[in-house]
Tab-separated table of C-alpha atoms in Angstrom:
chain	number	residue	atom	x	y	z
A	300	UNK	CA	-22.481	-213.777	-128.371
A	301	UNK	CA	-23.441	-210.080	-128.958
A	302	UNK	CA	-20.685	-208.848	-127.161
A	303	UNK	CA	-18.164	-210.584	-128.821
A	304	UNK	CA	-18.677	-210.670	-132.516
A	305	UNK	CA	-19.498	-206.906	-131.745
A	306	UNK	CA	-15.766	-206.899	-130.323
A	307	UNK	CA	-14.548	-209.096	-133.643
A	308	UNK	CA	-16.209	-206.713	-135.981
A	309	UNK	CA	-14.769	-203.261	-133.985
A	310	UNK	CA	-11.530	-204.473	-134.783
A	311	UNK	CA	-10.759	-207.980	-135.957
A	312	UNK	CA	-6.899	-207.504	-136.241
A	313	UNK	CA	-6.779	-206.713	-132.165
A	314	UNK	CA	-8.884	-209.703	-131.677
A	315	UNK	CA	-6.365	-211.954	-133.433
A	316	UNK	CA	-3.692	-210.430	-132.165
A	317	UNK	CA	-4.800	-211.271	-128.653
A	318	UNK	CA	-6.115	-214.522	-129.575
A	319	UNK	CA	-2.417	-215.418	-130.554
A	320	UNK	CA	-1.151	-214.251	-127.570
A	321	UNK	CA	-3.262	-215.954	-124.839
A	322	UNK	CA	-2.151	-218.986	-127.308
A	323	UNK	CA	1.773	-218.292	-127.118
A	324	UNK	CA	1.703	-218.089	-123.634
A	325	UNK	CA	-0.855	-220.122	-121.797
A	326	UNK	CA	1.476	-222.238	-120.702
A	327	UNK	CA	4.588	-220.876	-121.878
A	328	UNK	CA	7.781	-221.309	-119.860
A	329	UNK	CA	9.783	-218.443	-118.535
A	330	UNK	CA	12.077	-218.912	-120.908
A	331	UNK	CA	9.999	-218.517	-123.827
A	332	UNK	CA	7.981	-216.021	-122.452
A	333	UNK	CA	10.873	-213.826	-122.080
A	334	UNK	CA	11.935	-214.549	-125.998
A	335	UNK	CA	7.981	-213.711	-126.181
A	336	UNK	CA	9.107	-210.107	-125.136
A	337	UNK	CA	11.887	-209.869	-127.054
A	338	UNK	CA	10.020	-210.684	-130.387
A	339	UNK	CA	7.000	-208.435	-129.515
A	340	UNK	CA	9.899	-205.851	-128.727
A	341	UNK	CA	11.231	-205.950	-131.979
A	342	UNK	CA	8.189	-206.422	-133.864
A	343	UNK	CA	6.606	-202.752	-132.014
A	344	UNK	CA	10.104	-201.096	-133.019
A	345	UNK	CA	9.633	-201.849	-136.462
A	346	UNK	CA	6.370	-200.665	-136.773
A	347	UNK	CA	7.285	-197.840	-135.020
A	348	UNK	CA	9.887	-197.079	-137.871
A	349	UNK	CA	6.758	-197.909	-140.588
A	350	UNK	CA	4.650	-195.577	-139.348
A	351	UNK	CA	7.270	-192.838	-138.950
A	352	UNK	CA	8.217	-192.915	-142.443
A	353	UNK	CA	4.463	-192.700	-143.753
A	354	UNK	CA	3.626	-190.339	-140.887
A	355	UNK	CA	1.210	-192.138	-138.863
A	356	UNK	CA	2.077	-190.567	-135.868
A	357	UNK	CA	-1.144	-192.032	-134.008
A	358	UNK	CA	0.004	-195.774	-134.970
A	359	UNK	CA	4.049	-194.899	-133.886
A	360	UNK	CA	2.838	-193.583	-130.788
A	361	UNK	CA	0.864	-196.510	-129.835
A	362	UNK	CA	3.979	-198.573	-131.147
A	363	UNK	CA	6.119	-196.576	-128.907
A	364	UNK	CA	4.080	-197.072	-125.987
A	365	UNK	CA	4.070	-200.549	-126.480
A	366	UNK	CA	8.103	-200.793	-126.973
A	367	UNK	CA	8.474	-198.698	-123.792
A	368	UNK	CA	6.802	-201.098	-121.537
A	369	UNK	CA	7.812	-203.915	-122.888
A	370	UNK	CA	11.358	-202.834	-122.134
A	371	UNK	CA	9.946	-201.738	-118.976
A	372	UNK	CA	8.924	-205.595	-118.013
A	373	UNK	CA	12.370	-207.107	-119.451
A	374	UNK	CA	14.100	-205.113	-116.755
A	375	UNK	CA	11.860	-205.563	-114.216
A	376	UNK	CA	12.016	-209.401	-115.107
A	377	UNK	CA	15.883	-208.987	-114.309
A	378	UNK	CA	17.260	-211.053	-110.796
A	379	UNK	CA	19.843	-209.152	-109.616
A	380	UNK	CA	21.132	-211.578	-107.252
A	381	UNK	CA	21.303	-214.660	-109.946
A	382	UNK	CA	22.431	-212.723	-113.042
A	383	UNK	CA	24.815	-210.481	-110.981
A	384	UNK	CA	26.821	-208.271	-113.776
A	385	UNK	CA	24.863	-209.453	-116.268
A	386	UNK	CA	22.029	-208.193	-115.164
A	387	UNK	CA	23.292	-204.781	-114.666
A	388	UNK	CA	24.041	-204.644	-117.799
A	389	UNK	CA	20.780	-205.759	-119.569
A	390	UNK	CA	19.397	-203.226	-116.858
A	391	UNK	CA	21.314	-200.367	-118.381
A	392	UNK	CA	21.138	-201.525	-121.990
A	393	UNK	CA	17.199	-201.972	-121.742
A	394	UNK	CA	17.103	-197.894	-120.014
A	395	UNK	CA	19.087	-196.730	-122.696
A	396	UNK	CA	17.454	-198.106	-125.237
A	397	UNK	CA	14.396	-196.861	-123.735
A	398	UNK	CA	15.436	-193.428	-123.457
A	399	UNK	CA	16.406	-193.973	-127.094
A	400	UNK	CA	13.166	-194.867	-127.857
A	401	UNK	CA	11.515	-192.063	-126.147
A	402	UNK	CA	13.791	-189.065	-127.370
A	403	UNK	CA	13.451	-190.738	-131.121
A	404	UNK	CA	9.344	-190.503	-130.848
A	405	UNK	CA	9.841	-187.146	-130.742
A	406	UNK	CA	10.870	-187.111	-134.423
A	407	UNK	CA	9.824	-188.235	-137.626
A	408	UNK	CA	13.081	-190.255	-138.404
A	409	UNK	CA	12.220	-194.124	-138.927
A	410	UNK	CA	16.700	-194.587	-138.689
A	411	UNK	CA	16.440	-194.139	-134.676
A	412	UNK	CA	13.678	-197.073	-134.221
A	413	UNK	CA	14.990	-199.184	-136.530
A	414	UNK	CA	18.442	-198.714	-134.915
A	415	UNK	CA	16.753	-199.804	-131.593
A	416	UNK	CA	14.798	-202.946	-133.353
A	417	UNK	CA	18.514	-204.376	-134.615
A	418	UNK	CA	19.463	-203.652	-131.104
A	419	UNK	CA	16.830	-205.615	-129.042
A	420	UNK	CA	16.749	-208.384	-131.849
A	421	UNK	CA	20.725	-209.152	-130.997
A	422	UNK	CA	20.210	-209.607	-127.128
A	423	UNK	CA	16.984	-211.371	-128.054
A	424	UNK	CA	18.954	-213.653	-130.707
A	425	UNK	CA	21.388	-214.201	-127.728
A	426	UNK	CA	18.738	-215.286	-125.122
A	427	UNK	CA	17.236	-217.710	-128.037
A	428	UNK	CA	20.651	-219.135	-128.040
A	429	UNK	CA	20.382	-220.007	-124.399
A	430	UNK	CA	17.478	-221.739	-124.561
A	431	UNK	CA	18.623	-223.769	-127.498
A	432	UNK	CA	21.788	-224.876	-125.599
């Protein structure tokens, strides 16, 4: 019991925000967990941009990091042999964006992140679309 409200107290904002997670996707289908991505995605971009413009460099770092991987896992998540040219090009839409990513962190500009957030939030808006149909 320690241990944990120790944890809660150290910082109760990561706590919640991996509460909510386990929630979102215990269970989850793929679907969803891939619009999961997408969302978080957007959501680190954005953040990204926040702490650019106020110069929290720690904070857009970490936000960075995050956006990387999770760009990372969307193309790893990719099946080449079902989505055929689609695939390839999510695969070289999700590396460019990365590398867009990467060569914005090392800046101060918020415009670049942003850019990238409006980006992944189309594609993810299009994969929402799918599920709904």
């Amino acid at each position: 019991m320690t241990r944990y409200a120790t944890c809660l107290a150290a910082n109760p904002a990561a706590t919640y925000r991996q509460v909510d997670l386990n929630g979102r996707t215990t269970g989850a289908d793929p679907h969803k967990l891939v619009g999961l991505l997408y969302q978080e995605g957007v959501a680190a971009l954005r953040a990204a941009a926040y702490a650019a413009q106020n110069h929290e460099f720690g904070i857009k770092s970490e936000r960075v990091a995050r956006a990387t991987a999770i760009l990372f896992a969307l193309e790893a998540g990719l099946d080449f042999e079902k989505g055929g040219e689609v695939s390839r090009t999510l695969a070289t839409f999700y590396h460019g964006l990365r590398q867009h990513v990467v060569h914005a962190s090392l800046g101060s500009d918020p415009a670049p992140f942003r850019e990238a957030a409006a980006s992944l939030e189309e594609i993810g808006g299009a994969w929402a679309s799918l599920g709904a149909s």
